[in-house]
Amino acid sequence: MAGYRRQLYRDDAVVLRVQKLGESDRIITLLTRRHGRLRAVARGVRRTSSRFGARLEPFGHVDLQLAGDPKGNQGSSLHTVSQVEGIDLYGKRFLGDYPRYTAASAIAETAERLTPVEREPSLRLFQLTLGALKSLARGEHATTLVLDAYLLRGMAQAGWAPALTACAVCGTPGKHRAFSVPAGGTVCPDCRPPGAAHPAPATVDLMSALTTGDWAYADATENGIRRECSGLVAAHLQWHLERALRSLPLVDRGAPGSGTVPPPGGAGPGVVPPRPGAGPAAAGVNRENT
């Protein structure tokens, strides 16, 4: 547009992804506090003389000055980074830690998938993403627990939360044994479709604990229950996204061993302290094929 001068505005953001552009520039995908997800060009950041190239790395929490129309009504959809200050560059803490790095990658990719429309504000998702990265950086809880808690709460924010305390089909309250991803969560015997999974009761309890923030229970679970929970959460998320996440298969879920999920039909330990009102915790996932 002739005579159009790009606006300058400030916001803080989480860096989700970076892409090379030309010989020295990058396109930065950001999840901002007030303007949702947007993309911006950072010029010259790949040069060794760049003043702020290291501040625009994935997983960092940064304060930015951007040039462009924040509503996207005028000019290019790509904004330009004119200033950046690092608030907390979490990515530096993940470089030598494969489990945390891959979990952070899955969080960033999920945040991008859950914001399909650019410049649509999503404050709760921003706070959730920032909190998950902060928890990973501090090492407050097991890496897989932080990731699964983020995925469950992100799905709740998007309206895809799995039903855990009632039948996903008919709404009958109770802790039902079968779990169907296409149906939307746990299902009662009358609504159970063919192929529904039968996770351990402790696995459903763990999903509930991660959704509500009951970290005392979640931290006490064994590796087998966590792996089974991760499988259900990943399947539920990717079903609703209608596409696979590239980073999820790379996440380190822990080496198989004591407490891991046995083959279908098998039995194993995987016993965790029951939550209030929960039944006995048995391991294993059995599938009903009829």
CSV table of N, CA, C and O in Angstrom, one decimal, residues 76-143:
chain,number,residue,atom,x,y,z
A,76,SER,N,2.4,-6.9,4.8
A,76,SER,CA,2.7,-8.3,4.7
A,76,SER,C,2.3,-9.1,6.0
A,76,SER,O,2.2,-8.5,7.1
A,77,SER,N,2.0,-10.4,5.9
A,77,SER,CA,1.6,-11.2,7.0
A,77,SER,C,2.8,-11.4,7.9
A,77,SER,O,2.7,-11.8,9.1
A,78,LEU,N,4.0,-11.3,7.3
A,78,LEU,CA,5.3,-11.4,8.1
A,78,LEU,C,5.6,-10.1,8.8
A,78,LEU,O,5.8,-9.1,8.1
A,79,HIS,N,5.8,-10.1,10.1
A,79,HIS,CA,6.2,-8.9,10.8
A,79,HIS,C,7.7,-8.9,10.8
A,79,HIS,O,8.4,-9.9,10.3
A,80,THR,N,8.3,-7.9,11.3
A,80,THR,CA,9.8,-7.7,11.4
A,80,THR,C,10.2,-7.5,12.9
A,80,THR,O,9.6,-6.6,13.5
A,81,VAL,N,11.1,-8.2,13.3
A,81,VAL,CA,11.7,-8.0,14.7
A,81,VAL,C,12.6,-6.9,14.6
A,81,VAL,O,13.6,-6.9,13.9
A,82,SER,N,12.3,-5.8,15.4
A,82,SER,CA,13.2,-4.7,15.5
A,82,SER,C,14.0,-4.6,16.8
A,82,SER,O,15.1,-4.1,16.8
A,83,GLN,N,13.5,-5.2,17.8
A,83,GLN,CA,14.2,-5.2,19.1
A,83,GLN,C,13.8,-6.5,19.8
A,83,GLN,O,12.7,-7.0,19.7
A,84,VAL,N,14.7,-7.1,20.6
A,84,VAL,CA,14.4,-8.3,21.4
A,84,VAL,C,15.2,-8.3,22.6
A,84,VAL,O,16.4,-8.0,22.6
A,85,GLU,N,14.6,-8.6,23.8
A,85,GLU,CA,15.3,-8.8,25.0
A,85,GLU,C,14.9,-10.2,25.6
A,85,GLU,O,13.7,-10.5,25.6
A,86,GLY,N,15.9,-10.9,26.0
A,86,GLY,CA,15.6,-12.2,26.6
A,86,GLY,C,15.1,-12.1,28.1
A,86,GLY,O,15.7,-11.4,28.9
A,87,ILE,N,13.9,-12.7,28.3
A,87,ILE,CA,13.4,-12.7,29.7
A,87,ILE,C,13.9,-14.0,30.4
A,87,ILE,O,14.4,-13.9,31.5
A,88,ASP,N,13.8,-15.1,29.7
A,88,ASP,CA,14.4,-16.4,30.2
A,88,ASP,C,14.5,-17.3,29.0
A,88,ASP,O,13.5,-17.7,28.4
A,89,LEU,N,15.8,-17.6,28.7
A,89,LEU,CA,16.1,-18.4,27.5
A,89,LEU,C,16.2,-19.9,28.0
A,89,LEU,O,17.3,-20.4,28.2
A,90,TYR,N,15.0,-20.5,28.0
A,90,TYR,CA,15.0,-21.9,28.5
A,90,TYR,C,15.8,-22.9,27.6
A,90,TYR,O,16.2,-23.9,28.1
A,91,GLY,N,15.8,-22.6,26.3
A,91,GLY,CA,16.5,-23.5,25.4
A,91,GLY,C,17.9,-23.8,25.8
A,91,GLY,O,18.4,-25.0,25.5
A,92,LYS,N,18.6,-22.9,26.4
A,92,LYS,CA,20.0,-23.2,26.8
A,92,LYS,C,20.1,-24.3,27.8
A,92,LYS,O,21.1,-25.0,27.9
A,93,ARG,N,19.1,-24.5,28.6
A,93,ARG,CA,19.1,-25.5,29.7
A,93,ARG,C,18.8,-26.9,29.1
A,93,ARG,O,18.9,-27.9,29.8
A,94,PHE,N,18.2,-27.0,27.9
A,94,PHE,CA,17.8,-28.2,27.3
A,94,PHE,C,18.8,-28.8,26.3
A,94,PHE,O,18.7,-30.0,25.9
A,95,LEU,N,19.9,-28.0,26.0
A,95,LEU,CA,20.8,-28.5,24.9
A,95,LEU,C,21.5,-29.8,25.2
A,95,LEU,O,21.7,-30.6,24.3
A,96,GLY,N,21.8,-30.0,26.4
A,96,GLY,CA,22.5,-31.3,26.8
A,96,GLY,C,21.6,-32.3,27.4
A,96,GLY,O,22.2,-33.3,27.9
A,97,ASP,N,20.3,-32.1,27.3
A,97,ASP,CA,19.4,-33.1,27.9
A,97,ASP,C,18.4,-33.5,26.9
A,97,ASP,O,17.4,-32.8,26.6
A,98,TYR,N,18.6,-34.7,26.3
A,98,TYR,CA,17.7,-35.2,25.2
A,98,TYR,C,16.3,-35.3,25.6
A,98,TYR,O,15.4,-34.8,24.9
A,99,PRO,N,16.0,-35.9,26.8
A,99,PRO,CA,14.5,-36.1,27.2
A,99,PRO,C,13.8,-34.7,27.3
A,99,PRO,O,12.7,-34.5,26.8
A,100,ARG,N,14.5,-33.7,27.9
A,100,ARG,CA,13.8,-32.4,28.1
A,100,ARG,C,13.7,-31.7,26.7
A,100,ARG,O,12.8,-31.0,26.5
A,101,TYR,N,14.8,-31.8,25.9
A,101,TYR,CA,14.8,-31.1,24.6
A,101,TYR,C,13.6,-31.6,23.7
A,101,TYR,O,12.9,-30.9,23.1
A,102,THR,N,13.5,-33.0,23.7
A,102,THR,CA,12.4,-33.5,22.8
A,102,THR,C,11.0,-33.2,23.4
A,102,THR,O,10.1,-33.0,22.6
A,103,ALA,N,10.9,-33.2,24.7
A,103,ALA,CA,9.6,-32.9,25.3
A,103,ALA,C,9.3,-31.4,25.0
A,103,ALA,O,8.1,-31.1,24.7
A,104,ALA,N,10.3,-30.5,25.1
A,104,ALA,CA,10.0,-29.1,24.8
A,104,ALA,C,9.7,-28.9,23.3
A,104,ALA,O,8.8,-28.1,23.0
A,105,SER,N,10.3,-29.7,22.4
A,105,SER,CA,9.9,-29.7,21.0
A,105,SER,C,8.5,-30.1,20.8
A,105,SER,O,7.8,-29.5,20.0
A,106,ALA,N,8.0,-31.1,21.5
A,106,ALA,CA,6.7,-31.6,21.4
A,106,ALA,C,5.7,-30.5,21.9
A,106,ALA,O,4.6,-30.3,21.3
A,107,ILE,N,6.1,-29.8,23.0
A,107,ILE,CA,5.2,-28.8,23.5
A,107,ILE,C,5.1,-27.6,22.5
A,107,ILE,O,4.0,-27.1,22.2
A,108,ALA,N,6.2,-27.2,21.9
A,108,ALA,CA,6.2,-26.1,20.9
A,108,ALA,C,5.4,-26.5,19.7
A,108,ALA,O,4.6,-25.7,19.2
A,109,GLU,N,5.6,-27.7,19.2
A,109,GLU,CA,4.8,-28.1,18.0
A,109,GLU,C,3.3,-28.2,18.3
A,109,GLU,O,2.5,-27.8,17.5
A,110,THR,N,3.0,-28.7,19.5
A,110,THR,CA,1.6,-28.7,19.9
A,110,THR,C,1.0,-27.4,20.0
A,110,THR,O,-0.2,-27.1,19.5
A,111,ALA,N,1.7,-26.4,20.6
A,111,ALA,CA,1.2,-25.0,20.7
A,111,ALA,C,0.9,-24.4,19.3
A,111,ALA,O,-0.1,-23.7,19.1
A,112,GLU,N,1.8,-24.8,18.4
A,112,GLU,CA,1.6,-24.2,17.0
A,112,GLU,C,0.4,-24.9,16.4
A,112,GLU,O,-0.4,-24.2,15.7
A,113,ARG,N,0.1,-26.2,16.6
A,113,ARG,CA,-1.0,-26.9,16.0
A,113,ARG,C,-2.3,-26.4,16.6
A,113,ARG,O,-3.4,-26.4,16.0
A,114,LEU,N,-2.3,-26.0,17.9
A,114,LEU,CA,-3.5,-25.6,18.6
A,114,LEU,C,-3.8,-24.1,18.3
A,114,LEU,O,-4.9,-23.7,18.8
A,115,THR,N,-3.0,-23.5,17.6
A,115,THR,CA,-3.3,-22.1,17.2
A,115,THR,C,-3.3,-22.0,15.6
A,115,THR,O,-2.4,-21.4,15.1
A,116,PRO,N,-4.3,-22.6,15.0
A,116,PRO,CA,-4.3,-22.6,13.5
A,116,PRO,C,-4.5,-21.3,12.8
A,116,PRO,O,-4.1,-21.1,11.7
A,117,VAL,N,-5.1,-20.3,13.6
A,117,VAL,CA,-5.3,-19.0,13.0
A,117,VAL,C,-4.3,-18.0,13.6
A,117,VAL,O,-4.2,-17.8,14.8
A,118,GLU,N,-3.5,-17.3,12.7
A,118,GLU,CA,-2.6,-16.4,13.2
A,118,GLU,C,-3.2,-15.1,13.7
A,118,GLU,O,-4.3,-14.7,13.3
A,119,ARG,N,-2.6,-14.5,14.7
A,119,ARG,CA,-3.0,-13.3,15.3
A,119,ARG,C,-4.4,-13.4,16.0
A,119,ARG,O,-5.1,-12.4,16.1
A,120,GLU,N,-4.7,-14.6,16.4
A,120,GLU,CA,-5.9,-14.8,17.2
A,120,GLU,C,-5.5,-15.0,18.7
A,120,GLU,O,-4.9,-16.0,19.0
A,121,PRO,N,-5.7,-14.0,19.6
A,121,PRO,CA,-5.2,-14.1,20.9
A,121,PRO,C,-5.6,-15.4,21.6
A,121,PRO,O,-6.8,-15.9,21.5
A,122,SER,N,-4.7,-16.0,22.4
A,122,SER,CA,-4.9,-17.2,23.2
A,122,SER,C,-4.1,-17.1,24.4
A,122,SER,O,-3.1,-17.8,24.5
A,123,LEU,N,-4.5,-16.3,25.3
A,123,LEU,CA,-3.8,-16.0,26.6
A,123,LEU,C,-3.6,-17.3,27.4
A,123,LEU,O,-2.5,-17.5,27.9
A,124,ARG,N,-4.6,-18.1,27.5
A,124,ARG,CA,-4.5,-19.3,28.4
A,124,ARG,C,-3.5,-20.3,27.8
A,124,ARG,O,-2.7,-20.9,28.5
A,125,LEU,N,-3.5,-20.4,26.5
A,125,LEU,CA,-2.5,-21.3,25.9
A,125,LEU,C,-1.1,-20.8,26.0
A,125,LEU,O,-0.2,-21.6,26.2
A,126,PHE,N,-1.0,-19.5,25.9
A,126,PHE,CA,0.3,-18.9,26.1
A,126,PHE,C,0.9,-19.1,27.5
A,126,PHE,O,2.0,-19.6,27.7
A,127,GLN,N,0.0,-18.9,28.5
A,127,GLN,CA,0.4,-19.1,29.9
A,127,GLN,C,0.7,-20.6,30.1
A,127,GLN,O,1.6,-20.9,30.9
A,128,LEU,N,-0.1,-21.5,29.5
A,128,LEU,CA,0.1,-22.9,29.7
A,128,LEU,C,1.4,-23.4,29.1
A,128,LEU,O,2.2,-24.1,29.7
A,129,THR,N,1.8,-22.8,27.9
A,129,THR,CA,3.0,-23.2,27.2
A,129,THR,C,4.2,-22.7,28.0
A,129,THR,O,5.2,-23.4,28.2
A,130,LEU,N,4.1,-21.4,28.4
A,130,LEU,CA,5.2,-20.8,29.2
A,130,LEU,C,5.4,-21.6,30.5
A,130,LEU,O,6.6,-21.9,30.9
A,131,GLY,N,4.3,-22.0,31.2
A,131,GLY,CA,4.5,-22.7,32.4
A,131,GLY,C,5.1,-24.1,32.2
A,131,GLY,O,5.9,-24.5,33.1
A,132,ALA,N,4.7,-24.8,31.1
A,132,ALA,CA,5.3,-26.1,30.9
A,132,ALA,C,6.8,-26.0,30.6
A,132,ALA,O,7.6,-26.8,31.1
A,133,LEU,N,7.2,-25.0,29.8
A,133,LEU,CA,8.6,-24.9,29.6
A,133,LEU,C,9.4,-24.5,30.8
A,133,LEU,O,10.5,-25.0,31.1
A,134,LYS,N,8.8,-23.7,31.6
A,134,LYS,CA,9.4,-23.3,32.9
A,134,LYS,C,9.6,-24.5,33.8
A,134,LYS,O,10.6,-24.7,34.5
A,135,SER,N,8.5,-25.3,33.9
A,135,SER,CA,8.6,-26.5,34.7
A,135,SER,C,9.7,-27.5,34.2
A,135,SER,O,10.4,-28.1,35.0
A,136,LEU,N,9.8,-27.7,32.9
A,136,LEU,CA,10.8,-28.5,32.3
A,136,LEU,C,12.2,-28.0,32.7
A,136,LEU,O,13.1,-28.7,33.0
A,137,ALA,N,12.4,-26.6,32.6
A,137,ALA,CA,13.7,-26.0,32.9
A,137,ALA,C,14.1,-26.2,34.3
A,137,ALA,O,15.3,-26.4,34.6
A,138,ARG,N,13.1,-26.2,35.2
A,138,ARG,CA,13.4,-26.3,36.6
A,138,ARG,C,13.5,-27.7,37.1
A,138,ARG,O,14.0,-28.0,38.2
A,139,GLY,N,13.1,-28.7,36.3
A,139,GLY,CA,13.1,-30.1,36.6
A,139,GLY,C,12.2,-30.4,37.8
A,139,GLY,O,12.6,-31.3,38.6
A,140,GLU,N,11.1,-29.8,37.9
A,140,GLU,CA,10.2,-30.0,39.1
A,140,GLU,C,9.6,-31.3,39.1
A,140,GLU,O,9.3,-31.9,40.1
A,141,HIS,N,9.3,-31.9,37.9
A,141,HIS,CA,8.6,-33.2,37.8
A,141,HIS,C,9.2,-33.9,36.6
A,141,HIS,O,10.0,-33.4,35.8
A,142,ALA,N,8.9,-35.2,36.5
A,142,ALA,CA,9.4,-36.0,35.4
A,142,ALA,C,9.0,-35.4,34.1
A,142,ALA,O,7.9,-34.9,33.9
A,143,THR,N,9.9,-35.5,33.1
A,143,THR,CA,9.7,-34.9,31.8
A,143,THR,C,8.4,-35.3,31.2
A,143,THR,O,7.6,-34.5,30.7
